[in-house]
C-alpha cells in the first residue's frame, strides 16, 4: 500500500472526512497543526480519531521521525501548505525526491513580497495543486503553477447522506413551519466575529424587521454587541443563538426561506453549500468565494457589495417579496449540490494521486 504524509491546519470535520476516505486506499500519517481556535467552539473540532495534533510533544516527536524517514513516503499532501510544519515537510520531500501536492480552498490574491516569494517557491515545485474552482485556479497560476498541474475538486462539507437529508428538508419546508402566522424566515450562520458582517446585516434589518423573522446562529465574543443593537433598534423579529452541531442546525435550514451570509471576507463559506443543498436561495457579498463560484451569475441568489447595508437590505427585500423567484433559485441550488460531496472530493484526489504515483 502506498504511503502518504498529510499535514493540515486543524481537524475540521470536512478535512477529517477526506483524509479518512483516502485512508481506505493508502497508508496515511496525518498531522494537524492545532485543534483549538479562540473564535471556534471546541465541539466543532473532530477528536479521538487516528491522527496527530502537533501541539502535543508526542505528536511533534512522531512528526520529526516522519521527516527523517521521508524517503519511505510515496507522496506528501500539504493541505495548508504555508503553515510552518507543512513547509518543513515539503522541503524535506524535495530533498528526498518525494512529490508533494498543495491545496487551496479559495483565495483573494494579495500582495506581500515575502509571502509571495514563499507561495511561488512551494506552488511552482508542487506535483499537483488541488483547486476548489476558478479563484483557486487563478491563485495557483499567479504563483507559478503549471496549468496542467492544477486539478479542480468541488469543495464542500457535505457527505452524500447530508445532501440527501438537506434536500428532503427543503421539500418538506412548508410542513415544518410552527403553528401561527406565517412569516418568511431568514437564516444566517457563522462565528460572531467582525469578519462575518452580522453588524452589517443588523443595519440592513432596520427596514426589514416587519417583513420577516431573522435567525442568527453561531456564537462568539460579539453576541452581546448584537443583542445591544437589537435592543437599541427595537427589533421584534430577530433571535440570536449560540453554536450548535450540524444535526441541530438542520431544523433551522428546514424552516428558512432565504439564507444570507453578509461576510466581509470568506475564502470559501461552506454554509453556502449547506443552504443550497437545502434548496435555499442565497444572498451574500462579493467577498465570499463560495457565493461567486456557486450562485451561477444570479441563478441561485444575489451578490451585493461588501459592507453595503442598503444593497443588502434591497436584495433581501427583493427575494422576500418574490415567492416564485425564491422557489426557482432554491430548486436550482438543490440540483447543483447533488454532485458536490466529500465522497467526490476523495475520488478526485485519488485520480490525481494515482496519476502522480
Short mmCIF file of C-alpha atoms in Angstrom, two decimals:
data_model
loop_
_atom_site.label_atom_id
_atom_site.label_comp_id
_atom_site.label_asym_id
_atom_site.label_seq_id
_atom_site.Cartn_x
_atom_site.Cartn_y
_atom_site.Cartn_z
CA UNK A 1 0.00 0.00 0.00
CA UNK A 2 1.37 3.43 -0.96
CA UNK A 3 2.36 5.67 1.93
CA UNK A 4 1.34 9.34 2.23
CA UNK A 5 2.28 12.01 4.76
CA UNK A 6 -0.52 14.55 5.33
CA UNK A 7 -0.10 17.94 7.04
CA UNK A 8 -3.06 20.26 7.58
CA UNK A 9 -4.16 23.09 9.86
CA UNK A 10 -6.88 21.72 12.13
CA UNK A 11 -9.19 18.69 12.33
CA UNK A 12 -12.27 20.23 10.76
CA UNK A 13 -14.99 17.64 10.08
CA UNK A 14 -14.69 18.09 6.31
CA UNK A 15 -10.89 17.70 6.38
CA UNK A 16 -11.00 14.58 8.52
CA UNK A 17 -13.67 13.06 6.25
CA UNK A 18 -11.48 13.47 3.15
CA UNK A 19 -8.40 12.03 4.85
CA UNK A 20 -10.39 9.10 6.25
CA UNK A 21 -11.70 8.46 2.75
CA UNK A 22 -8.19 8.37 1.35
CA UNK A 23 -7.05 6.09 4.21
CA UNK A 24 -9.16 3.32 2.67
CA UNK A 25 -6.70 3.25 -0.26
CA UNK A 26 -3.38 4.45 1.15
CA UNK A 27 -1.39 4.27 4.36
CA UNK A 28 -1.73 7.77 5.79
CA UNK A 29 0.16 9.53 8.57
CA UNK A 30 -1.98 12.61 9.30
CA UNK A 31 -0.81 15.61 11.32
CA UNK A 32 -2.78 18.73 12.21
CA UNK A 33 -1.11 21.92 13.41
CA UNK A 34 -3.62 22.63 16.20
CA UNK A 35 -7.07 21.68 17.50
CA UNK A 36 -8.09 24.94 19.20
CA UNK A 37 -9.14 28.38 17.99
CA UNK A 38 -10.41 31.28 20.04
CA UNK A 39 -13.19 32.02 17.55
CA UNK A 40 -14.46 28.45 17.17
CA UNK A 41 -16.45 26.34 19.57
CA UNK A 42 -14.37 23.42 20.84
CA UNK A 43 -17.14 20.97 19.90
CA UNK A 44 -16.66 21.80 16.23
CA UNK A 45 -13.25 20.11 16.05
CA UNK A 46 -13.06 16.36 15.44
CA UNK A 47 -11.50 14.45 18.32
CA UNK A 48 -10.46 10.89 19.08
CA UNK A 49 -9.58 9.81 15.54
CA UNK A 50 -6.46 8.28 14.04
CA UNK A 51 -4.40 11.44 13.59
CA UNK A 52 -1.86 13.57 15.45
CA UNK A 53 -2.08 17.18 16.69
CA UNK A 54 1.31 18.87 16.66
CA UNK A 55 0.65 20.95 19.75
CA UNK A 56 1.47 17.85 21.80
CA UNK A 57 5.05 16.74 22.44
CA UNK A 58 4.36 13.16 21.45
CA UNK A 59 2.97 14.22 18.07
CA UNK A 60 5.88 16.58 17.46
CA UNK A 61 8.34 13.74 18.10
CA UNK A 62 6.38 11.46 15.79
CA UNK A 63 6.38 14.13 13.07
CA UNK A 64 10.15 14.59 13.39
CA UNK A 65 10.56 10.84 12.90
CA UNK A 66 8.40 11.01 9.77
CA UNK A 67 10.52 13.82 8.34
CA UNK A 68 13.71 11.89 8.99
CA UNK A 69 12.18 8.89 7.27
CA UNK A 70 10.76 10.90 4.34
CA UNK A 71 12.25 8.51 1.77
CA UNK A 72 9.75 5.88 2.92
CA UNK A 73 6.83 8.01 1.68
CA UNK A 74 5.44 8.00 -1.84
CA UNK A 75 3.73 11.38 -1.56
CA UNK A 76 3.27 14.38 0.75
CA UNK A 77 -0.10 16.09 0.89
CA UNK A 78 0.46 19.63 2.23
CA UNK A 79 -3.13 20.67 2.61
CA UNK A 80 -2.44 24.05 4.21
CA UNK A 81 0.93 24.48 2.64
CA UNK A 82 2.07 27.79 4.16
CA UNK A 83 1.94 26.52 7.74
CA UNK A 84 5.42 26.02 9.23
CA UNK A 85 5.24 22.25 9.56
CA UNK A 86 3.83 21.84 6.07
CA UNK A 87 6.77 23.84 4.74
CA UNK A 88 9.17 21.60 6.68
CA UNK A 89 7.54 18.56 5.10
CA UNK A 90 7.72 19.98 1.58
CA UNK A 91 11.38 20.96 1.91
CA UNK A 92 12.26 17.51 3.21
CA UNK A 93 10.21 15.94 0.40
CA UNK A 94 12.13 17.91 -2.23
CA UNK A 95 15.44 16.80 -0.79
CA UNK A 96 14.27 13.17 -0.74
CA UNK A 97 12.81 13.30 -4.25
CA UNK A 98 9.26 12.69 -2.98
CA UNK A 99 6.47 14.51 -4.86
CA UNK A 100 4.08 16.72 -2.93
CA UNK A 101 0.65 18.26 -3.53
CA UNK A 102 -0.74 21.55 -2.25
CA UNK A 103 -4.33 22.66 -1.77
CA UNK A 104 -6.27 25.94 -1.98
CA UNK A 105 -9.89 26.13 -0.83
CA UNK A 106 -10.15 29.60 -2.30
CA UNK A 107 -8.20 32.85 -2.08
CA UNK A 108 -8.13 36.53 -2.85
CA UNK A 109 -4.71 37.35 -4.25
CA UNK A 110 -2.92 39.89 -2.07
CA UNK A 111 0.48 41.47 -2.30
CA UNK A 112 3.17 40.82 0.31
CA UNK A 113 6.68 40.35 -1.04
CA UNK A 114 7.85 37.73 1.47
CA UNK A 115 4.65 35.67 1.40
CA UNK A 116 4.59 35.93 -2.38
CA UNK A 117 8.12 34.51 -2.57
CA UNK A 118 7.15 31.60 -0.31
CA UNK A 119 3.98 30.88 -2.25
CA UNK A 120 5.75 30.98 -5.61
CA UNK A 121 8.50 28.68 -4.36
CA UNK A 122 6.24 25.98 -2.95
CA UNK A 123 3.50 26.19 -5.58
CA UNK A 124 5.89 26.06 -8.53
CA UNK A 125 7.55 22.89 -7.21
CA UNK A 126 4.30 21.04 -6.46
CA UNK A 127 3.47 17.89 -8.39
CA UNK A 128 -0.21 18.84 -8.20
CA UNK A 129 -2.32 21.75 -6.98
CA UNK A 130 -5.81 20.94 -5.68
CA UNK A 131 -8.16 23.79 -6.60
CA UNK A 132 -11.69 24.47 -5.36
CA UNK A 133 -12.63 26.39 -8.51
CA UNK A 134 -11.90 29.43 -10.64
CA UNK A 135 -10.50 31.65 -7.88
CA UNK A 136 -8.15 28.97 -6.57
CA UNK A 137 -7.00 28.18 -10.12
CA UNK A 138 -6.15 31.85 -10.73
CA UNK A 139 -4.34 31.90 -7.39
CA UNK A 140 -2.14 28.94 -8.35
CA UNK A 141 -1.40 30.33 -11.81
CA UNK A 142 -0.44 33.65 -10.23
CA UNK A 143 2.13 31.87 -8.07
CA UNK A 144 3.77 29.87 -10.80
CA UNK A 145 1.80 26.63 -11.09
CA UNK A 146 1.73 24.99 -14.50
CA UNK A 147 -1.81 24.85 -15.84
CA UNK A 148 -1.66 21.09 -16.40
CA UNK A 149 -0.81 20.54 -12.73
CA UNK A 150 -3.95 22.23 -11.40
CA UNK A 151 -6.81 19.85 -10.62
CA UNK A 152 -10.25 21.04 -9.57
CA UNK A 153 -12.50 19.45 -6.98
CA UNK A 154 -15.88 20.76 -5.85
CA UNK A 155 -15.19 21.92 -2.29
CA UNK A 156 -17.88 21.08 0.27
CA UNK A 157 -18.50 19.98 3.84
CA UNK A 158 -21.36 17.64 2.91
CA UNK A 159 -21.47 13.88 2.50
CA UNK A 160 -23.86 12.18 0.10
CA UNK A 161 -26.08 11.39 3.09
CA UNK A 162 -26.02 15.05 4.19
CA UNK A 163 -27.09 16.21 0.73
CA UNK A 164 -29.96 13.72 0.67
CA UNK A 165 -31.07 14.81 4.15
CA UNK A 166 -30.93 18.52 3.40
CA UNK A 167 -32.71 18.08 0.07
CA UNK A 168 -35.52 16.25 1.85
CA UNK A 169 -35.74 19.07 4.38
CA UNK A 170 -36.11 21.55 1.55
CA UNK A 171 -39.00 19.60 0.08
CA UNK A 172 -40.71 19.43 3.48
CA UNK A 173 -40.15 23.10 4.35
CA UNK A 174 -43.76 24.17 4.40
CA UNK A 175 -44.82 21.27 6.60
CA UNK A 176 -42.06 22.15 9.08
CA UNK A 177 -43.47 25.56 9.98
CA UNK A 178 -44.66 26.01 13.54
CA UNK A 179 -48.36 26.81 14.01
CA UNK A 180 -49.21 30.50 13.92
CA UNK A 181 -48.95 33.43 11.50
CA UNK A 182 -46.68 32.64 8.58
CA UNK A 183 -43.70 34.97 8.31
CA UNK A 184 -40.78 34.49 5.91
CA UNK A 185 -37.73 33.11 7.68
CA UNK A 186 -34.23 34.48 7.02
CA UNK A 187 -31.29 32.46 8.33
CA UNK A 188 -27.60 33.27 8.75
CA UNK A 189 -24.87 31.13 10.33
CA UNK A 190 -21.29 31.88 11.32
CA UNK A 191 -18.87 32.81 14.06
CA UNK A 192 -19.76 36.00 15.92
CA UNK A 193 -16.71 37.87 14.68
CA UNK A 194 -16.28 41.13 12.76
CA UNK A 195 -15.34 39.37 9.52
CA UNK A 196 -18.73 37.67 9.20
CA UNK A 197 -20.51 41.02 8.85
CA UNK A 198 -23.54 40.39 11.05
CA UNK A 199 -23.37 44.03 12.16
CA UNK A 200 -23.98 44.97 8.52
CA UNK A 201 -26.94 42.61 8.38
CA UNK A 202 -28.43 44.15 11.53
CA UNK A 203 -28.11 47.62 9.99
CA UNK A 204 -29.90 46.31 6.91
CA UNK A 205 -32.60 44.80 9.11
CA UNK A 206 -33.91 48.23 10.12
CA UNK A 207 -36.08 48.25 7.00
CA UNK A 208 -36.92 44.53 7.13
CA UNK A 209 -37.94 43.73 10.71
CA UNK A 210 -41.64 43.99 9.96
CA UNK A 211 -41.39 41.73 6.91
CA UNK A 212 -39.60 38.59 8.15
CA UNK A 213 -38.00 36.68 11.02
CA UNK A 214 -34.19 36.72 11.22
CA UNK A 215 -32.26 33.95 12.99
CA UNK A 216 -28.52 34.40 13.61
CA UNK A 217 -26.70 31.21 14.67
CA UNK A 218 -23.06 30.85 15.65
CA UNK A 219 -21.78 32.06 18.99
CA UNK A 220 -18.78 34.15 19.90
CA UNK A 221 -17.48 37.30 21.54
CA UNK A 222 -19.76 39.72 19.66
CA UNK A 223 -23.02 38.19 20.88
CA UNK A 224 -23.52 41.00 23.43
CA UNK A 225 -22.92 43.65 20.76
CA UNK A 226 -25.57 42.10 18.50
CA UNK A 227 -28.09 41.89 21.36
CA UNK A 228 -27.47 45.55 22.20
CA UNK A 229 -28.07 46.56 18.56
CA UNK A 230 -31.32 44.56 18.56
CA UNK A 231 -32.44 46.28 21.77
CA UNK A 232 -31.49 49.79 20.59
CA UNK A 233 -33.44 49.36 17.35
CA UNK A 234 -36.44 47.70 18.98
CA UNK A 235 -36.31 44.71 16.64
CA UNK A 236 -39.17 42.31 17.32
CA UNK A 237 -38.25 39.57 14.88
CA UNK A 238 -34.59 38.71 15.49
CA UNK A 239 -33.19 35.84 17.53
CA UNK A 240 -29.51 35.18 18.29
CA UNK A 241 -28.47 31.59 19.01
CA UNK A 242 -25.15 30.10 20.06
CA UNK A 243 -23.13 27.40 18.32
CA UNK A 244 -24.94 24.17 17.53
CA UNK A 245 -23.88 20.99 15.79
CA UNK A 246 -24.79 20.37 12.18
CA UNK A 247 -27.55 17.92 13.04
CA UNK A 248 -29.27 20.55 15.21
CA UNK A 249 -28.87 23.20 12.52
CA UNK A 250 -30.91 21.15 10.07
CA UNK A 251 -34.25 22.19 11.58
CA UNK A 252 -33.31 25.85 11.08
CA UNK A 253 -32.42 25.22 7.44
CA UNK A 254 -35.71 23.36 7.19
CA UNK A 255 -37.75 26.37 8.36
CA UNK A 256 -35.86 29.01 6.37
CA UNK A 257 -36.95 30.70 3.15
CA UNK A 258 -33.71 32.56 2.50
CA UNK A 259 -30.07 32.26 3.56
CA UNK A 260 -27.84 35.32 3.99
CA UNK A 261 -24.07 35.46 4.53
CA UNK A 262 -23.04 39.16 4.83
CA UNK A 263 -19.34 38.33 5.19
CA UNK A 264 -16.58 40.87 4.82
CA UNK A 265 -14.37 38.05 3.54
CA UNK A 266 -14.64 34.28 3.25
CA UNK A 267 -12.13 32.38 1.16
CA UNK A 268 -14.98 29.93 0.74
CA UNK A 269 -18.02 29.86 3.08
CA UNK A 270 -19.22 26.27 3.49
CA UNK A 271 -22.58 27.31 4.93
CA UNK A 272 -23.41 28.40 1.37
CA UNK A 273 -23.14 24.75 0.28
CA UNK A 274 -25.39 23.63 3.14
CA UNK A 275 -28.03 26.26 2.39
CA UNK A 276 -28.02 25.44 -1.31
CA UNK A 277 -28.36 21.71 -0.64
CA UNK A 278 -31.45 22.51 1.40
CA UNK A 279 -32.94 24.35 -1.57
CA UNK A 280 -32.49 27.88 -0.25
CA UNK A 281 -31.75 30.95 -2.35
CA UNK A 282 -28.71 32.85 -1.09
CA UNK A 283 -27.74 36.48 -0.60
CA UNK A 284 -24.04 37.14 0.02
CA UNK A 285 -21.25 39.57 -0.80
CA UNK A 286 -18.60 39.98 -3.46
CA UNK A 287 -16.01 38.85 -0.89
CA UNK A 288 -17.47 35.37 -0.48
CA UNK A 289 -15.86 32.95 -2.91
CA UNK A 290 -18.46 30.21 -2.44
CA UNK A 291 -21.21 32.60 -3.49
CA UNK A 292 -19.29 33.79 -6.54
CA UNK A 293 -18.34 30.23 -7.56
CA UNK A 294 -21.70 28.58 -6.93
CA UNK A 295 -24.57 31.01 -7.46
CA UNK A 296 -24.23 30.98 -11.22
CA UNK A 297 -24.39 34.67 -12.14
CA UNK A 298 -27.62 35.24 -10.26
CA UNK A 299 -29.27 31.89 -10.97
CA UNK A 300 -29.11 30.78 -7.33
CA UNK A 301 -29.11 34.06 -5.45
CA UNK A 302 -27.89 37.64 -5.29
CA UNK A 303 -24.44 39.10 -4.58
CA UNK A 304 -24.06 42.60 -3.13
CA UNK A 305 -21.04 44.85 -2.49
CA UNK A 306 -19.30 44.06 0.77
CA UNK A 307 -20.28 46.27 3.71
CA UNK A 308 -23.21 47.89 1.86
CA UNK A 309 -26.18 47.55 4.22
CA UNK A 310 -28.57 49.33 1.84
CA UNK A 311 -27.76 46.99 -1.04
CA UNK A 312 -28.05 44.03 1.33
CA UNK A 313 -31.48 45.19 2.53
CA UNK A 314 -32.64 45.69 -1.06
CA UNK A 315 -31.51 42.20 -2.12
CA UNK A 316 -33.16 40.52 0.87
CA UNK A 317 -36.32 42.55 0.36
CA UNK A 318 -36.49 41.65 -3.31
CA UNK A 319 -36.36 37.92 -2.60
CA UNK A 320 -38.78 38.13 0.33
CA UNK A 321 -41.38 39.67 -1.98
CA UNK A 322 -40.98 37.13 -4.80
CA UNK A 323 -42.03 33.61 -3.80
CA UNK A 324 -41.67 32.30 -7.34
CA UNK A 325 -38.11 33.60 -7.71
CA UNK A 326 -37.09 32.11 -4.37
CA UNK A 327 -38.53 28.75 -5.35
CA UNK A 328 -36.81 28.77 -8.73
CA UNK A 329 -33.45 29.69 -7.21
CA UNK A 330 -33.85 27.12 -4.44
CA UNK A 331 -34.65 24.28 -6.81
CA UNK A 332 -31.66 25.19 -8.96
CA UNK A 333 -29.37 25.26 -5.92
CA UNK A 334 -30.53 21.86 -4.69
CA UNK A 335 -29.76 20.34 -8.10
CA UNK A 336 -26.30 21.91 -8.13
CA UNK A 337 -25.33 20.44 -4.76
CA UNK A 338 -26.30 16.84 -5.52
CA UNK A 339 -22.94 16.20 -7.22
CA UNK A 340 -20.82 18.12 -4.71
CA UNK A 341 -19.95 15.79 -1.85
CA UNK A 342 -16.97 14.76 0.24
CA UNK A 343 -17.02 11.37 -1.43
CA UNK A 344 -16.47 13.11 -4.78
CA UNK A 345 -13.51 15.02 -3.34
CA UNK A 346 -11.94 11.73 -2.27
CA UNK A 347 -12.49 10.32 -5.77
CA UNK A 348 -10.95 13.34 -7.47
CA UNK A 349 -7.95 13.30 -5.14
CA UNK A 350 -7.42 9.61 -5.80
CA UNK A 351 -7.40 10.18 -9.55
CA UNK A 352 -4.66 12.80 -9.16
CA UNK A 353 -2.64 10.74 -6.69
CA UNK A 354 -2.73 7.70 -8.94
CA UNK A 355 -1.59 9.85 -11.87
CA UNK A 356 1.35 11.17 -9.87
CA UNK A 357 2.37 7.80 -8.47
#
